Tab-separated table of C-alpha atoms in Angstrom:
chain	number	residue	atom	x	y	z
A	3	MET	CA	-0.118	0.255	0.143
A	4	ARG	CA	1.280	3.646	-0.895
A	5	ALA	CA	1.992	5.510	3.036
A	6	PHE	CA	3.546	8.865	3.586
A	7	VAL	CA	6.441	8.387	5.909
A	8	LEU	CA	8.838	10.813	7.024
A	9	THR	CA	12.577	10.087	7.333
A	10	ALA	CA	13.754	12.996	8.875
A	11	PRO	CA	12.993	16.496	9.946
A	12	GLY	CA	11.918	17.986	6.329
A	13	GLU	CA	12.316	14.802	4.559
A	14	TYR	CA	9.561	12.707	3.506
A	15	ALA	CA	7.961	10.212	0.610
A	16	VAL	CA	5.283	8.639	-0.288
A	17	GLN	CA	5.982	5.454	0.077
A	18	ASP	CA	5.046	1.211	-1.176
A	19	VAL	CA	5.208	0.049	2.371
A	20	PRO	CA	3.481	-3.732	3.251
A	21	ALA	CA	-0.371	-3.812	4.404
A	22	PRO	CA	-1.083	-4.143	7.631
A	23	VAL	CA	-2.021	-7.834	9.178
A	24	ALA	CA	-4.409	-7.491	11.687
A	25	ALA	CA	-2.536	-9.046	14.878
A	26	PRO	CA	-4.995	-10.152	17.333
A	27	GLY	CA	-7.224	-7.915	19.115
A	28	GLU	CA	-7.121	-5.831	16.286
A	29	VAL	CA	-8.388	-5.031	12.907
A	30	VAL	CA	-7.146	-3.264	9.907
A	31	VAL	CA	-9.208	-0.366	8.761
A	32	ASP	CA	-9.839	1.185	4.916
A	33	VAL	CA	-8.943	5.209	5.500
A	34	GLU	CA	-11.221	7.444	4.082
A	35	ARG	CA	-9.863	10.619	5.494
A	36	VAL	CA	-6.938	12.038	7.775
A	37	GLY	CA	-6.923	15.268	9.402
A	38	VAL	CA	-3.201	17.079	9.416
A	39	CYS	CA	-2.437	18.026	12.869
A	40	GLY	CA	-0.192	20.927	14.697
A	41	THR	CA	1.619	17.541	16.532
A	42	ASP	CA	2.374	16.225	12.460
A	43	LEU	CA	3.957	19.857	12.020
A	44	GLU	CA	6.133	19.752	15.354
A	45	PHE	CA	7.522	15.703	13.915
A	46	PHE	CA	8.043	17.836	10.442
A	47	THR	CA	10.322	20.638	11.969
A	48	GLY	CA	12.175	18.134	14.750
A	49	ALA	CA	10.351	20.216	17.566
A	50	MET	CA	8.192	17.794	18.757
A	51	ALA	CA	9.243	16.580	22.683
A	52	TYR	CA	8.720	12.798	22.319
A	53	LEU	CA	11.439	12.891	19.447
A	54	HIS	CA	13.819	14.543	22.198
A	55	GLN	CA	12.746	11.830	24.950
A	56	GLY	CA	12.861	8.604	23.625
A	57	HIS	CA	8.838	7.998	22.734
A	58	ALA	CA	9.532	8.352	18.793
A	59	ASP	CA	12.203	8.001	15.798
A	60	TYR	CA	12.212	8.052	12.098
A	61	PRO	CA	11.463	7.057	9.956
A	62	MET	CA	7.855	7.405	10.953
A	63	ARG	CA	4.063	7.573	9.961
A	64	LEU	CA	1.744	10.310	10.876
A	65	GLY	CA	-1.835	10.815	11.403
A	66	HIS	CA	-3.969	10.171	14.738
A	67	GLU	CA	-7.102	12.388	13.501
A	68	TRP	CA	-8.854	9.403	11.012
A	69	ALA	CA	-12.184	7.879	9.853
A	70	GLY	CA	-12.409	4.803	7.808
A	71	ARG	CA	-14.678	1.481	7.362
A	72	VAL	CA	-13.031	-2.052	9.093
A	73	HIS	CA	-11.566	-4.229	6.218
A	74	ALA	CA	-10.674	-6.882	7.913
A	75	VAL	CA	-9.950	-8.602	11.752
A	76	GLY	CA	-7.707	-10.674	13.500
A	77	PRO	CA	-7.636	-13.315	16.123
A	78	GLY	CA	-10.402	-12.768	18.607
A	79	VAL	CA	-12.253	-9.708	16.962
A	80	GLY	CA	-16.033	-10.893	16.025
A	81	SER	CA	-16.429	-10.607	12.274
A	82	GLY	CA	-19.267	-7.940	12.415
A	83	TRP	CA	-16.966	-5.480	12.660
A	84	VAL	CA	-16.396	-5.910	9.111
A	85	GLY	CA	-17.794	-3.004	6.996
A	86	ARG	CA	-18.274	-0.543	9.731
A	87	ARG	CA	-17.739	2.423	9.906
A	88	VAL	CA	-15.409	3.705	12.406
A	89	MET	CA	-12.656	6.360	14.180
A	90	GLY	CA	-9.964	5.224	16.590
A	91	ASP	CA	-8.723	6.834	20.135
A	92	THR	CA	-5.211	8.149	19.148
A	93	MET	CA	-4.149	6.837	22.944
A	94	LEU	CA	-3.555	3.301	23.178
A	95	GLY	CA	-2.971	2.653	26.971
A	96	CYS	CA	-0.643	-0.722	28.284
A	97	GLY	CA	-4.416	-1.946	30.059
A	98	ALA	CA	-2.959	-3.365	32.974
A	99	CYS	CA	-1.510	-0.565	35.426
A	100	ARG	CA	-2.874	1.668	37.482
A	101	ARG	CA	-4.117	4.410	35.321
A	102	CYS	CA	-5.739	1.955	32.712
A	103	ARG	CA	-7.319	0.170	35.266
A	104	ARG	CA	-8.955	3.671	36.487
A	105	GLY	CA	-10.279	4.852	33.058
A	106	HIS	CA	-7.152	7.404	32.571
A	107	GLN	CA	-5.383	4.682	29.654
A	108	HIS	CA	-4.853	8.114	27.863
A	109	VAL	CA	-2.462	9.056	30.146
A	110	CYS	CA	-0.590	5.764	30.884
A	111	GLU	CA	3.343	5.252	30.949
A	112	LYS	CA	3.416	2.998	28.591
A	113	ARG	CA	1.324	4.258	26.169
A	114	GLU	CA	1.177	4.238	22.351
A	115	GLU	CA	-0.335	7.035	20.106
A	116	VAL	CA	-1.074	6.732	17.249
A	117	GLY	CA	1.545	8.090	14.483
A	118	ILE	CA	2.958	10.004	17.435
A	119	ARG	CA	4.368	7.565	20.296
A	120	GLY	CA	5.758	4.456	20.221
A	121	GLY	CA	6.532	3.295	16.637
A	122	ARG	CA	2.197	3.149	15.558
A	123	ALA	CA	1.814	3.564	12.647
A	124	GLY	CA	-0.675	6.464	11.911
A	125	ALA	CA	-3.530	6.364	9.070
A	126	LEU	CA	-1.512	8.764	6.429
A	127	ALA	CA	-1.657	5.552	4.254
A	128	GLU	CA	-4.646	3.358	2.373
A	129	GLN	CA	-4.838	1.483	5.669
A	130	LEU	CA	-4.356	0.970	9.485
A	131	ALA	CA	-3.720	-1.495	11.766
A	132	VAL	CA	-5.424	-0.645	15.109
A	133	PRO	CA	-6.681	-2.173	18.439
A	134	VAL	CA	-10.420	-3.263	17.992
A	135	GLY	CA	-11.067	-1.930	21.530
A	136	SER	CA	-9.725	1.924	20.183
A	137	LEU	CA	-12.791	1.839	17.925
A	138	HIS	CA	-15.533	3.998	17.879
A	139	ALA	CA	-18.814	3.294	15.470
A	140	LEU	CA	-19.353	6.455	13.261
A	141	PRO	CA	-23.697	6.493	12.546
A	142	ASP	CA	-24.565	7.238	8.850
A	143	SER	CA	-25.124	10.931	9.829
A	144	VAL	CA	-21.262	11.458	10.530
A	145	ASP	CA	-19.558	10.833	7.109
A	146	PRO	CA	-16.064	10.645	6.445
A	147	VAL	CA	-15.267	14.401	7.300
A	148	LEU	CA	-17.481	14.846	10.159
A	149	GLY	CA	-15.680	11.388	11.019
A	150	ALA	CA	-11.688	12.462	10.876
A	151	LEU	CA	-13.142	15.696	12.786
A	152	VAL	CA	-13.991	13.950	15.966
A	153	GLU	CA	-10.345	13.365	17.544
A	154	PRO	CA	-9.919	17.179	17.567
A	155	GLY	CA	-13.561	16.878	18.557
A	156	GLY	CA	-12.978	15.369	21.852
A	157	ASN	CA	-9.942	17.507	22.783
A	158	ALA	CA	-12.067	20.294	22.340
A	159	LEU	CA	-14.931	19.055	23.787
A	160	ARG	CA	-13.096	18.282	26.906
A	161	ALA	CA	-12.006	21.743	27.407
A	162	ALA	CA	-15.255	23.214	26.824
A	163	TRP	CA	-16.544	21.194	29.983
A	164	ALA	CA	-13.785	22.292	31.381
A	165	THR	CA	-14.715	25.798	31.250
A	166	GLY	CA	-18.417	24.756	33.024
A	167	ALA	CA	-19.945	27.859	31.506
A	168	GLY	CA	-23.463	27.555	30.708
A	169	PRO	CA	-25.942	30.540	30.090
A	170	GLY	CA	-25.214	33.337	31.875
A	171	ASP	CA	-21.367	33.053	31.448
A	172	ARG	CA	-18.839	34.906	29.349
A	173	VAL	CA	-15.877	32.629	27.824
A	174	LEU	CA	-12.735	33.784	26.343
A	175	VAL	CA	-10.526	31.566	23.561
A	176	LEU	CA	-7.269	32.135	22.842
A	177	GLY	CA	-6.665	31.305	19.554
A	178	PRO	CA	-9.146	30.681	16.735
A	179	GLY	CA	-7.242	27.424	15.305
A	180	THR	CA	-9.135	24.049	14.662
A	181	ILE	CA	-8.990	23.132	18.743
A	182	GLY	CA	-10.174	27.016	19.524
A	183	LEU	CA	-12.783	27.135	16.990
A	184	LEU	CA	-13.763	23.436	18.122
A	185	VAL	CA	-13.902	24.958	21.627
A	186	ALA	CA	-16.015	27.833	20.972
A	187	MET	CA	-18.771	26.108	19.174
A	188	PHE	CA	-19.354	23.637	22.397
A	189	ALA	CA	-19.321	26.513	24.421
A	190	ARG	CA	-21.929	28.301	22.592
A	191	ALA	CA	-23.871	25.199	22.154
A	192	ALA	CA	-23.762	25.123	25.967
A	193	GLY	CA	-25.187	28.474	25.833
A	194	ALA	CA	-22.060	30.939	26.637
A	195	GLU	CA	-20.893	34.417	25.225
A	196	VAL	CA	-18.135	33.366	23.662
A	197	HIS	CA	-15.081	35.901	23.105
A	198	LEU	CA	-11.502	35.153	20.979
A	199	LEU	CA	-8.541	36.276	20.594
A	200	GLY	CA	-6.225	35.748	17.528
A	201	SER	CA	-3.057	37.369	15.754
A	202	THR	CA	-4.307	37.891	12.167
A	203	GLU	CA	-7.109	39.634	10.948
A	204	ALA	CA	-7.545	36.595	8.467
A	205	SER	CA	-8.242	33.909	11.712
A	206	LEU	CA	-10.904	36.485	13.271
A	207	THR	CA	-13.058	37.139	9.598
A	208	PHE	CA	-12.854	33.568	9.356
A	209	ALA	CA	-14.404	33.533	12.930
A	210	ARG	CA	-16.657	35.472	12.400
A	211	SER	CA	-18.238	33.887	9.376
A	212	LEU	CA	-18.568	31.127	11.489
A	213	GLY	CA	-20.932	33.301	13.628
A	214	PHE	CA	-19.047	34.649	16.738
A	215	PRO	CA	-18.707	37.997	16.303
A	216	HIS	CA	-16.388	38.868	19.253
A	217	THR	CA	-13.512	38.648	18.189
A	218	TRP	CA	-9.959	40.350	19.284
A	219	ARG	CA	-6.480	41.064	19.136
A	220	GLU	CA	-4.175	41.421	22.225
A	221	ASP	CA	-4.057	45.314	21.593
A	222	THR	CA	-8.547	45.584	20.947
A	223	LEU	CA	-9.223	43.638	23.899
A	224	PRO	CA	-12.458	44.899	25.338
A	225	ASP	CA	-11.939	45.088	29.295
A	226	LEU	CA	-15.054	42.560	30.232
A	227	PRO	CA	-14.816	39.487	33.164
A	228	PHE	CA	-14.470	36.455	31.768
A	229	ASP	CA	-15.737	33.726	33.975
A	230	ALA	CA	-13.586	31.228	31.828
A	231	VAL	CA	-10.465	31.473	29.249
A	232	VAL	CA	-9.232	28.707	27.718
A	233	ASP	CA	-5.539	28.838	26.373
A	234	ALA	CA	-5.456	26.729	22.680
A	235	THR	CA	-2.605	28.817	21.532
A	236	ASN	CA	1.525	28.236	20.972
A	237	ALA	CA	2.073	31.156	22.165
A	238	VAL	CA	4.470	31.135	25.301
A	239	HIS	CA	3.118	34.245	27.153
A	240	LEU	CA	-0.669	33.779	26.629
A	241	PRO	CA	-1.340	30.946	29.984
A	242	ALA	CA	0.475	34.281	31.857
A	243	CYS	CA	-2.084	36.575	30.165
A	244	ALA	CA	-4.685	34.057	30.227
A	245	VAL	CA	-4.795	34.136	34.587
A	246	GLU	CA	-4.374	37.842	33.888
A	247	LEU	CA	-7.797	38.078	32.227
A	248	VAL	CA	-10.088	35.499	34.239
A	249	GLU	CA	-12.465	36.532	36.456
A	250	PRO	CA	-11.759	36.114	40.195
A	251	GLY	CA	-13.510	32.575	41.163
A	252	GLY	CA	-13.503	31.227	37.377
A	253	ARG	CA	-11.721	28.740	35.579
A	254	LEU	CA	-8.873	28.482	33.046
A	255	VAL	CA	-8.389	25.456	30.638
A	256	TYR	CA	-4.429	25.132	29.071
A	257	ILE	CA	-4.941	22.925	25.783
A	258	GLY	CA	-2.040	24.586	23.672
A	259	LEU	CA	1.431	23.989	24.270
A	260	ALA	CA	4.217	26.150	23.214
A	261	ALA	CA	7.308	25.245	22.268
A	262	GLU	CA	9.073	26.603	25.749
A	263	PRO	CA	8.066	26.456	28.452
A	264	SER	CA	4.937	28.570	29.752
A	265	ARG	CA	5.004	30.066	33.469
A	266	ILE	CA	2.417	31.248	35.505
A	267	ASP	CA	2.165	33.064	38.529
A	268	THR	CA	0.585	30.693	41.391
A	269	ARG	CA	0.233	33.156	43.728
A	270	ALA	CA	-2.501	35.071	40.941
A	271	LEU	CA	-4.385	31.755	40.729
A	272	VAL	CA	-4.938	31.397	44.820
A	273	LEU	CA	-5.280	34.969	45.725
A	274	LYS	CA	-7.980	34.816	42.069
A	275	ASP	CA	-9.043	31.711	43.911
A	276	VAL	CA	-9.085	30.409	40.464
A	277	THR	CA	-9.551	26.458	39.253
A	278	ALA	CA	-6.949	25.682	36.609
A	279	VAL	CA	-7.169	22.296	34.266
A	280	GLY	CA	-4.979	20.843	31.740
A	281	VAL	CA	-6.203	18.935	29.144
A	282	LEU	CA	-4.459	16.490	26.637
A	283	SER	CA	-6.773	13.996	25.175
A	284	ALA	CA	-9.901	13.716	23.401
A	285	SER	CA	-10.126	10.179	24.675
A	286	PRO	CA	-12.683	11.109	27.366
A	287	GLY	CA	-14.817	13.045	25.128
A	288	LEU	CA	-14.999	11.432	21.872
A	289	ASP	CA	-18.217	9.340	21.978
A	290	ALA	CA	-20.034	12.314	22.981
A	291	THR	CA	-18.353	14.531	20.014
A	292	ILE	CA	-20.090	12.365	17.986
A	293	GLU	CA	-23.571	12.282	19.185
A	294	ALA	CA	-23.008	16.025	19.311
A	295	TYR	CA	-21.645	15.728	15.668
A	296	ALA	CA	-24.622	13.410	14.515
A	297	GLY	CA	-27.152	15.768	16.246
A	298	ARG	CA	-25.505	18.870	14.346
A	299	VAL	CA	-25.165	20.377	17.834
A	300	VAL	CA	-21.895	22.148	16.300
A	301	ASP	CA	-21.288	21.594	12.563
A	302	PRO	CA	-17.473	22.194	12.543
A	303	ARG	CA	-17.135	21.172	8.731
A	304	PRO	CA	-16.153	24.686	7.642
A	305	LEU	CA	-13.045	24.213	9.620
A	306	VAL	CA	-11.651	22.561	6.403
A	307	ALA	CA	-9.881	24.212	3.918
A	308	ALA	CA	-9.384	21.672	1.138
A	309	THR	CA	-8.982	18.121	0.730
A	310	VAL	CA	-5.542	16.883	-0.227
A	311	ALA	CA	-3.878	13.416	-1.557
A	312	LEU	CA	-0.820	11.415	-0.095
A	313	GLY	CA	1.623	13.424	-2.339
A	314	GLU	CA	0.645	16.747	-1.147
A	315	VAL	CA	1.454	16.522	2.312
A	316	GLY	CA	4.753	17.311	2.341
A	317	THR	CA	4.191	20.418	1.139
A	318	VAL	CA	1.119	21.663	3.584
A	319	LEU	CA	3.405	20.400	6.662
A	320	ALA	CA	6.395	22.843	5.130
A	321	GLY	CA	3.379	26.191	5.263
A	322	GLY	CA	2.154	25.500	1.774
A	323	ARG	CA	-1.566	26.330	0.559
A	324	PRO	CA	-3.600	24.126	-1.419
A	325	PRO	CA	-4.664	25.531	-4.881
A	326	GLY	CA	-8.392	26.831	-4.230
A	327	ALA	CA	-7.997	26.145	-0.509
A	328	GLY	CA	-11.174	27.596	1.545
A	329	PRO	CA	-10.493	30.091	5.010
A	330	GLY	CA	-10.212	27.523	7.235
A	331	PRO	CA	-7.555	26.314	9.205
A	332	LYS	CA	-7.914	22.739	9.000
A	333	ILE	CA	-6.566	20.476	6.147
A	334	HIS	CA	-7.508	16.498	5.183
A	335	VAL	CA	-6.107	13.562	3.348
A	336	ASP	CA	-8.256	11.359	1.251
A	337	PRO	CA	-5.082	8.380	0.965
A	338	HIS	CA	-7.181	6.750	-1.816
A	339	VAL	CA	-6.972	10.107	-4.317
A	340	ILE	CA	-3.280	9.666	-6.501
């Protein structure tokens, strides 16, 4: 089969590789759509921390935001899975440690991450092998485009949950990228008044096109009380700004990761009686995200600017914009297009 293989920082090729065979407890999926993520970009540049911590190495196959159809099952897996439309959890815990037994497999010390950690091949290929226990079935109303948006959506939904916001609350989301916009969508669906802070006029114009009129730059942000602030950026200084901006008694949610350590003054957290939450994974939010998409509680389709072939992935990771791409922040890949 054909797969996108990253061989070193900035070096890649679409290669013919052996098709996966389902091991015991696994399935092989025909991949229909894959999202290109900021994490993939970090591997492309060589900045991803896992490369320096021994959790990942080149060559590697990226791709963890995916949807597809089960093609074959391995020993111990029921044949009823064949033909089912699915997406999969990125985080694959060992299943035996204390964290896994307590339902926290997404922070298992020995976990693999599809297309990210532990040598587990990702979905930027025509087929993908994953454990059956990681699968989440997709209803007919959640097509491949929406299916490949479930994983980022699960992260964003968890962040929206962590704000605790609802009717009468005002939420400020820092960063109108894919995750930030999804957080905004889920917070709005919960009844909150949502504001977005961005660094480019293009991103803020796009946010307004999605029905978010309260969009700001750092120098135009009004002096309003924000009951929750979500940092969905990679800016080193914004986590500290979030502490300054949140109302006393409010909630901070950190889902973005900067390339360098971000520092906050914990004295401010104490004196403002603020709750701060970090969100790593979509795992606990996947089923609820599928349900929200199926019920059209949120519609993330406009976030997808273009769908490209495997041969165009390298250009996208290098910062190229596909010809005719829309204004959204997300690029999808169809591995079966030549």
